[in-house]
Amino acid sequence: MSFDDPAQIEELFTKLTAAFYRRVRTDDLIGPMYPEDDFEGAEERLRDFLIYRFGGSDRYIQERGHPRLRMRHAPFKIGVAERDRWLEMMSAAMEESEVPGEIALELKVFFDQVAEFMRNDE
């Protein structure tokens, strides 16, 4: 994924994570995994992680260190249903935020891999 301007990365992932967390807040399967008083923090952490992962600011690493995704998600039951719902909501968020086609394809591959990697339950 290449961007001409780092601000493009920030803009893309700010829109995407906002659209995603609007769905999370009302979702009966994924929503309860988040403390009600930390939706904004969760959105910020995902946004900053994605910005870093796709070549933008290293703010995430500076604030949180290594992502350690499996460790951070270990307390939550993540099975097939949770994986599929997460991917469904992320796909809808990409459509809503109008992620360009080539970038959407790259993100879909990444999200599919990460969502499967997070599974810790059947």
Short mmCIF file of N, CA and C in Angstrom, two decimals:
data_model
loop_
_atom_site.label_atom_id
_atom_site.label_comp_id
_atom_site.label_asym_id
_atom_site.label_seq_id
_atom_site.Cartn_x
_atom_site.Cartn_y
_atom_site.Cartn_z
N MET A 1 0.86 -1.16 0.00
CA MET A 1 0.00 0.00 0.00
C MET A 1 0.91 1.22 0.00
N SER A 2 0.68 2.10 -0.95
CA SER A 2 1.51 3.29 -0.99
C SER A 2 0.64 4.54 -1.02
N PHE A 3 1.10 5.52 -0.30
CA PHE A 3 0.42 6.80 -0.23
C PHE A 3 1.43 7.88 -0.57
N ASP A 4 0.96 8.91 -1.25
CA ASP A 4 1.83 10.02 -1.60
C ASP A 4 2.13 10.91 -0.40
N ASP A 5 1.23 10.90 0.56
CA ASP A 5 1.31 11.82 1.69
C ASP A 5 0.90 11.06 2.96
N PRO A 6 1.72 11.11 4.02
CA PRO A 6 1.35 10.42 5.27
C PRO A 6 -0.02 10.85 5.80
N ALA A 7 -0.45 12.05 5.49
CA ALA A 7 -1.77 12.51 5.94
C ALA A 7 -2.88 11.65 5.34
N GLN A 8 -2.63 11.07 4.17
CA GLN A 8 -3.62 10.19 3.55
C GLN A 8 -3.83 8.93 4.38
N ILE A 9 -2.76 8.42 4.94
CA ILE A 9 -2.86 7.23 5.79
C ILE A 9 -3.69 7.55 7.02
N GLU A 10 -3.39 8.68 7.65
CA GLU A 10 -4.13 9.11 8.85
C GLU A 10 -5.62 9.27 8.52
N GLU A 11 -5.91 9.94 7.42
CA GLU A 11 -7.31 10.19 7.04
C GLU A 11 -8.06 8.88 6.78
N LEU A 12 -7.43 7.99 6.03
CA LEU A 12 -8.07 6.72 5.70
C LEU A 12 -8.42 5.93 6.96
N PHE A 13 -7.45 5.76 7.85
CA PHE A 13 -7.69 4.92 9.02
C PHE A 13 -8.51 5.62 10.09
N THR A 14 -8.52 6.92 10.10
CA THR A 14 -9.42 7.64 11.01
C THR A 14 -10.87 7.41 10.60
N LYS A 15 -11.15 7.52 9.31
CA LYS A 15 -12.52 7.27 8.81
C LYS A 15 -12.91 5.82 9.01
N LEU A 16 -11.99 4.91 8.68
CA LEU A 16 -12.30 3.48 8.77
C LEU A 16 -12.59 3.06 10.20
N THR A 17 -11.75 3.44 11.14
CA THR A 17 -11.97 3.00 12.51
C THR A 17 -13.20 3.66 13.12
N ALA A 18 -13.51 4.89 12.74
CA ALA A 18 -14.73 5.53 13.23
C ALA A 18 -15.96 4.75 12.74
N ALA A 19 -15.96 4.38 11.46
CA ALA A 19 -17.08 3.62 10.90
C ALA A 19 -17.18 2.24 11.57
N PHE A 20 -16.04 1.62 11.84
CA PHE A 20 -16.03 0.31 12.48
C PHE A 20 -16.59 0.41 13.91
N TYR A 21 -16.12 1.36 14.69
CA TYR A 21 -16.55 1.44 16.09
C TYR A 21 -17.99 1.91 16.24
N ARG A 22 -18.55 2.58 15.25
CA ARG A 22 -19.99 2.88 15.30
C ARG A 22 -20.77 1.57 15.30
N ARG A 23 -20.26 0.60 14.60
CA ARG A 23 -20.91 -0.71 14.55
C ARG A 23 -20.66 -1.50 15.85
N VAL A 24 -19.44 -1.46 16.33
CA VAL A 24 -19.08 -2.20 17.54
C VAL A 24 -19.96 -1.80 18.71
N ARG A 25 -20.20 -0.51 18.85
CA ARG A 25 -20.96 0.00 20.00
C ARG A 25 -22.33 -0.64 20.13
N THR A 26 -22.94 -1.02 19.00
CA THR A 26 -24.30 -1.56 19.04
C THR A 26 -24.36 -3.05 18.74
N ASP A 27 -23.21 -3.68 18.59
CA ASP A 27 -23.19 -5.09 18.23
C ASP A 27 -23.34 -5.96 19.47
N ASP A 28 -24.24 -6.94 19.40
CA ASP A 28 -24.51 -7.79 20.56
C ASP A 28 -23.45 -8.86 20.81
N LEU A 29 -22.60 -9.15 19.84
CA LEU A 29 -21.57 -10.18 19.99
C LEU A 29 -20.20 -9.57 20.32
N ILE A 30 -19.80 -8.57 19.55
CA ILE A 30 -18.48 -7.96 19.72
C ILE A 30 -18.51 -6.82 20.74
N GLY A 31 -19.57 -6.05 20.75
CA GLY A 31 -19.67 -4.90 21.64
C GLY A 31 -19.39 -5.18 23.11
N PRO A 32 -19.92 -6.27 23.67
CA PRO A 32 -19.68 -6.55 25.09
C PRO A 32 -18.22 -6.82 25.45
N MET A 33 -17.36 -7.03 24.47
CA MET A 33 -15.94 -7.24 24.76
C MET A 33 -15.24 -5.94 25.15
N TYR A 34 -15.88 -4.83 24.89
CA TYR A 34 -15.27 -3.52 25.14
C TYR A 34 -15.87 -2.88 26.38
N PRO A 35 -15.03 -2.34 27.26
CA PRO A 35 -15.58 -1.58 28.39
C PRO A 35 -16.32 -0.35 27.85
N GLU A 36 -17.51 -0.12 28.34
CA GLU A 36 -18.31 0.99 27.83
C GLU A 36 -17.61 2.34 27.95
N ASP A 37 -16.73 2.47 28.93
CA ASP A 37 -16.06 3.75 29.13
C ASP A 37 -14.76 3.87 28.33
N ASP A 38 -14.49 2.91 27.43
CA ASP A 38 -13.22 2.96 26.69
C ASP A 38 -13.37 2.74 25.19
N PHE A 39 -14.55 2.97 24.64
CA PHE A 39 -14.70 2.84 23.19
C PHE A 39 -13.77 3.80 22.45
N GLU A 40 -13.66 5.02 22.96
CA GLU A 40 -12.79 6.00 22.30
C GLU A 40 -11.33 5.55 22.34
N GLY A 41 -10.91 5.00 23.48
CA GLY A 41 -9.55 4.51 23.60
C GLY A 41 -9.29 3.33 22.67
N ALA A 42 -10.26 2.43 22.57
CA ALA A 42 -10.12 1.28 21.68
C ALA A 42 -10.03 1.74 20.22
N GLU A 43 -10.86 2.70 19.86
CA GLU A 43 -10.83 3.23 18.50
C GLU A 43 -9.48 3.87 18.20
N GLU A 44 -8.98 4.63 19.14
CA GLU A 44 -7.68 5.29 18.97
C GLU A 44 -6.56 4.26 18.83
N ARG A 45 -6.59 3.22 19.64
CA ARG A 45 -5.53 2.20 19.57
C ARG A 45 -5.55 1.46 18.24
N LEU A 46 -6.75 1.09 17.77
CA LEU A 46 -6.82 0.40 16.47
C LEU A 46 -6.37 1.33 15.35
N ARG A 47 -6.84 2.57 15.39
CA ARG A 47 -6.45 3.54 14.36
C ARG A 47 -4.93 3.70 14.33
N ASP A 48 -4.34 3.92 15.49
CA ASP A 48 -2.89 4.14 15.55
C ASP A 48 -2.12 2.90 15.12
N PHE A 49 -2.63 1.70 15.50
CA PHE A 49 -1.97 0.47 15.07
C PHE A 49 -1.99 0.35 13.55
N LEU A 50 -3.16 0.59 12.94
CA LEU A 50 -3.27 0.45 11.48
C LEU A 50 -2.42 1.50 10.77
N ILE A 51 -2.39 2.71 11.28
CA ILE A 51 -1.55 3.75 10.69
C ILE A 51 -0.09 3.30 10.72
N TYR A 52 0.35 2.79 11.85
CA TYR A 52 1.73 2.32 11.97
C TYR A 52 1.98 1.14 11.03
N ARG A 53 1.09 0.17 11.06
CA ARG A 53 1.27 -1.07 10.29
C ARG A 53 1.35 -0.82 8.78
N PHE A 54 0.68 0.23 8.33
CA PHE A 54 0.66 0.51 6.90
C PHE A 54 1.51 1.71 6.52
N GLY A 55 2.53 2.00 7.32
CA GLY A 55 3.57 2.94 6.91
C GLY A 55 3.45 4.37 7.39
N GLY A 56 2.54 4.63 8.31
CA GLY A 56 2.40 5.99 8.82
C GLY A 56 3.17 6.18 10.12
N SER A 57 2.70 7.08 10.92
CA SER A 57 3.31 7.43 12.20
C SER A 57 3.54 6.20 13.08
N ASP A 58 4.61 6.24 13.86
CA ASP A 58 4.87 5.15 14.81
C ASP A 58 4.33 5.48 16.21
N ARG A 59 3.35 6.34 16.26
CA ARG A 59 2.72 6.75 17.52
C ARG A 59 2.30 5.53 18.35
N TYR A 60 1.74 4.52 17.69
CA TYR A 60 1.30 3.32 18.42
C TYR A 60 2.47 2.68 19.16
N ILE A 61 3.57 2.48 18.47
CA ILE A 61 4.74 1.84 19.07
C ILE A 61 5.30 2.70 20.20
N GLN A 62 5.33 4.00 19.98
CA GLN A 62 5.86 4.90 21.01
C GLN A 62 5.01 4.84 22.28
N GLU A 63 3.70 4.71 22.13
CA GLU A 63 2.80 4.72 23.29
C GLU A 63 2.57 3.34 23.89
N ARG A 64 2.57 2.29 23.05
CA ARG A 64 2.15 0.97 23.53
C ARG A 64 3.21 -0.11 23.39
N GLY A 65 4.26 0.17 22.65
CA GLY A 65 5.28 -0.86 22.42
C GLY A 65 4.82 -1.85 21.37
N HIS A 66 5.43 -3.03 21.40
CA HIS A 66 5.10 -4.08 20.44
C HIS A 66 3.60 -4.38 20.51
N PRO A 67 2.95 -4.60 19.37
CA PRO A 67 1.50 -4.84 19.39
C PRO A 67 1.03 -6.03 20.24
N ARG A 68 1.77 -7.12 20.27
CA ARG A 68 1.37 -8.30 21.06
C ARG A 68 -0.13 -8.58 20.96
N LEU A 69 -0.61 -8.68 19.73
CA LEU A 69 -2.04 -8.79 19.50
C LEU A 69 -2.69 -10.00 20.19
N ARG A 70 -2.08 -11.16 20.08
CA ARG A 70 -2.69 -12.34 20.72
C ARG A 70 -2.75 -12.19 22.23
N MET A 71 -1.69 -11.68 22.82
CA MET A 71 -1.66 -11.49 24.26
C MET A 71 -2.75 -10.50 24.70
N ARG A 72 -2.87 -9.41 23.97
CA ARG A 72 -3.84 -8.37 24.36
C ARG A 72 -5.28 -8.85 24.19
N HIS A 73 -5.50 -9.81 23.27
CA HIS A 73 -6.85 -10.30 23.03
C HIS A 73 -7.15 -11.61 23.76
N ALA A 74 -6.16 -12.18 24.44
CA ALA A 74 -6.32 -13.47 25.12
C ALA A 74 -7.49 -13.51 26.12
N PRO A 75 -7.79 -12.42 26.83
CA PRO A 75 -8.88 -12.51 27.80
C PRO A 75 -10.27 -12.69 27.18
N PHE A 76 -10.38 -12.53 25.88
CA PHE A 76 -11.69 -12.56 25.21
C PHE A 76 -11.86 -13.87 24.44
N LYS A 77 -13.06 -14.44 24.51
CA LYS A 77 -13.37 -15.63 23.72
C LYS A 77 -13.55 -15.17 22.27
N ILE A 78 -12.66 -15.64 21.41
CA ILE A 78 -12.75 -15.29 19.99
C ILE A 78 -12.80 -16.59 19.21
N GLY A 79 -14.01 -16.93 18.80
CA GLY A 79 -14.22 -18.13 18.00
C GLY A 79 -14.60 -17.74 16.58
N VAL A 80 -15.14 -18.70 15.87
CA VAL A 80 -15.53 -18.48 14.47
C VAL A 80 -16.58 -17.37 14.38
N ALA A 81 -17.57 -17.40 15.25
CA ALA A 81 -18.65 -16.40 15.19
C ALA A 81 -18.10 -14.99 15.42
N GLU A 82 -17.22 -14.84 16.41
CA GLU A 82 -16.64 -13.52 16.71
C GLU A 82 -15.74 -13.07 15.56
N ARG A 83 -14.93 -13.98 15.04
CA ARG A 83 -14.07 -13.64 13.90
C ARG A 83 -14.91 -13.17 12.72
N ASP A 84 -15.94 -13.94 12.40
CA ASP A 84 -16.76 -13.60 11.24
C ASP A 84 -17.50 -12.28 11.42
N ARG A 85 -18.00 -12.03 12.63
CA ARG A 85 -18.71 -10.78 12.88
C ARG A 85 -17.75 -9.60 12.77
N TRP A 86 -16.54 -9.74 13.33
CA TRP A 86 -15.54 -8.67 13.26
C TRP A 86 -15.24 -8.35 11.80
N LEU A 87 -15.04 -9.40 11.01
CA LEU A 87 -14.73 -9.19 9.58
C LEU A 87 -15.92 -8.56 8.85
N GLU A 88 -17.11 -8.98 9.18
CA GLU A 88 -18.31 -8.41 8.56
C GLU A 88 -18.42 -6.91 8.86
N MET A 89 -18.21 -6.55 10.11
CA MET A 89 -18.30 -5.13 10.48
C MET A 89 -17.16 -4.32 9.85
N MET A 90 -15.96 -4.90 9.78
CA MET A 90 -14.84 -4.19 9.17
C MET A 90 -15.08 -4.01 7.67
N SER A 91 -15.64 -5.02 7.03
CA SER A 91 -15.96 -4.91 5.60
C SER A 91 -16.98 -3.80 5.36
N ALA A 92 -18.02 -3.77 6.19
CA ALA A 92 -19.03 -2.71 6.06
C ALA A 92 -18.41 -1.34 6.32
N ALA A 93 -17.50 -1.27 7.28
CA ALA A 93 -16.82 0.01 7.58
C ALA A 93 -15.96 0.44 6.39
N MET A 94 -15.31 -0.50 5.72
CA MET A 94 -14.51 -0.14 4.54
C MET A 94 -15.40 0.39 3.43
N GLU A 95 -16.56 -0.23 3.24
CA GLU A 95 -17.50 0.26 2.23
C GLU A 95 -17.99 1.66 2.60
N GLU A 96 -18.41 1.83 3.85
CA GLU A 96 -18.92 3.14 4.29
C GLU A 96 -17.87 4.24 4.13
N SER A 97 -16.64 3.94 4.47
CA SER A 97 -15.60 4.97 4.42
C SER A 97 -14.94 5.05 3.04
N GLU A 98 -15.49 4.29 2.10
CA GLU A 98 -15.07 4.37 0.70
C GLU A 98 -13.56 4.15 0.51
N VAL A 99 -13.07 3.08 1.12
CA VAL A 99 -11.67 2.70 0.94
C VAL A 99 -11.50 2.32 -0.54
N PRO A 100 -10.54 2.91 -1.23
CA PRO A 100 -10.33 2.61 -2.65
C PRO A 100 -10.10 1.12 -2.89
N GLY A 101 -10.56 0.62 -4.03
CA GLY A 101 -10.56 -0.80 -4.37
C GLY A 101 -9.27 -1.55 -4.11
N GLU A 102 -8.15 -1.08 -4.63
CA GLU A 102 -6.87 -1.77 -4.47
C GLU A 102 -6.46 -1.83 -3.00
N ILE A 103 -6.68 -0.74 -2.29
CA ILE A 103 -6.35 -0.68 -0.86
C ILE A 103 -7.30 -1.58 -0.08
N ALA A 104 -8.58 -1.58 -0.45
CA ALA A 104 -9.56 -2.43 0.23
C ALA A 104 -9.18 -3.91 0.09
N LEU A 105 -8.71 -4.31 -1.08
CA LEU A 105 -8.29 -5.70 -1.27
C LEU A 105 -7.11 -6.05 -0.37
N GLU A 106 -6.15 -5.16 -0.29
CA GLU A 106 -4.99 -5.40 0.58
C GLU A 106 -5.40 -5.47 2.04
N LEU A 107 -6.28 -4.56 2.44
CA LEU A 107 -6.75 -4.57 3.82
C LEU A 107 -7.55 -5.83 4.13
N LYS A 108 -8.37 -6.26 3.19
CA LYS A 108 -9.17 -7.47 3.40
C LYS A 108 -8.26 -8.67 3.67
N VAL A 109 -7.21 -8.83 2.89
CA VAL A 109 -6.27 -9.92 3.11
C VAL A 109 -5.66 -9.81 4.51
N PHE A 110 -5.21 -8.62 4.87
CA PHE A 110 -4.61 -8.40 6.18
C PHE A 110 -5.61 -8.71 7.29
N PHE A 111 -6.83 -8.15 7.19
CA PHE A 111 -7.84 -8.36 8.24
C PHE A 111 -8.22 -9.83 8.35
N ASP A 112 -8.34 -10.53 7.22
CA ASP A 112 -8.66 -11.97 7.26
C ASP A 112 -7.58 -12.73 8.03
N GLN A 113 -6.33 -12.43 7.74
CA GLN A 113 -5.22 -13.13 8.41
C GLN A 113 -5.19 -12.82 9.90
N VAL A 114 -5.32 -11.57 10.25
CA VAL A 114 -5.26 -11.18 11.66
C VAL A 114 -6.45 -11.73 12.43
N ALA A 115 -7.64 -11.67 11.84
CA ALA A 115 -8.83 -12.16 12.53
C ALA A 115 -8.72 -13.66 12.80
N GLU A 116 -8.19 -14.40 11.86
CA GLU A 116 -8.00 -15.83 12.09
C GLU A 116 -6.92 -16.07 13.15
N PHE A 117 -5.88 -15.30 13.12
CA PHE A 117 -4.79 -15.41 14.10
C PHE A 117 -5.30 -15.13 15.53
N MET A 118 -6.29 -14.28 15.67
CA MET A 118 -6.82 -13.92 16.99
C MET A 118 -7.70 -15.01 17.58
N ARG A 119 -8.15 -15.94 16.76
CA ARG A 119 -9.04 -17.01 17.27
C ARG A 119 -8.34 -17.78 18.37
N ASN A 120 -9.08 -17.95 19.46
CA ASN A 120 -8.57 -18.73 20.59
C ASN A 120 -9.63 -19.71 21.11
N ASP A 121 -10.69 -19.88 20.32
CA ASP A 121 -11.79 -20.75 20.68
C ASP A 121 -12.42 -21.28 19.39
N GLU A 122 -13.04 -22.41 19.48
CA GLU A 122 -13.70 -22.98 18.29
C GLU A 122 -14.91 -22.17 18.01
#
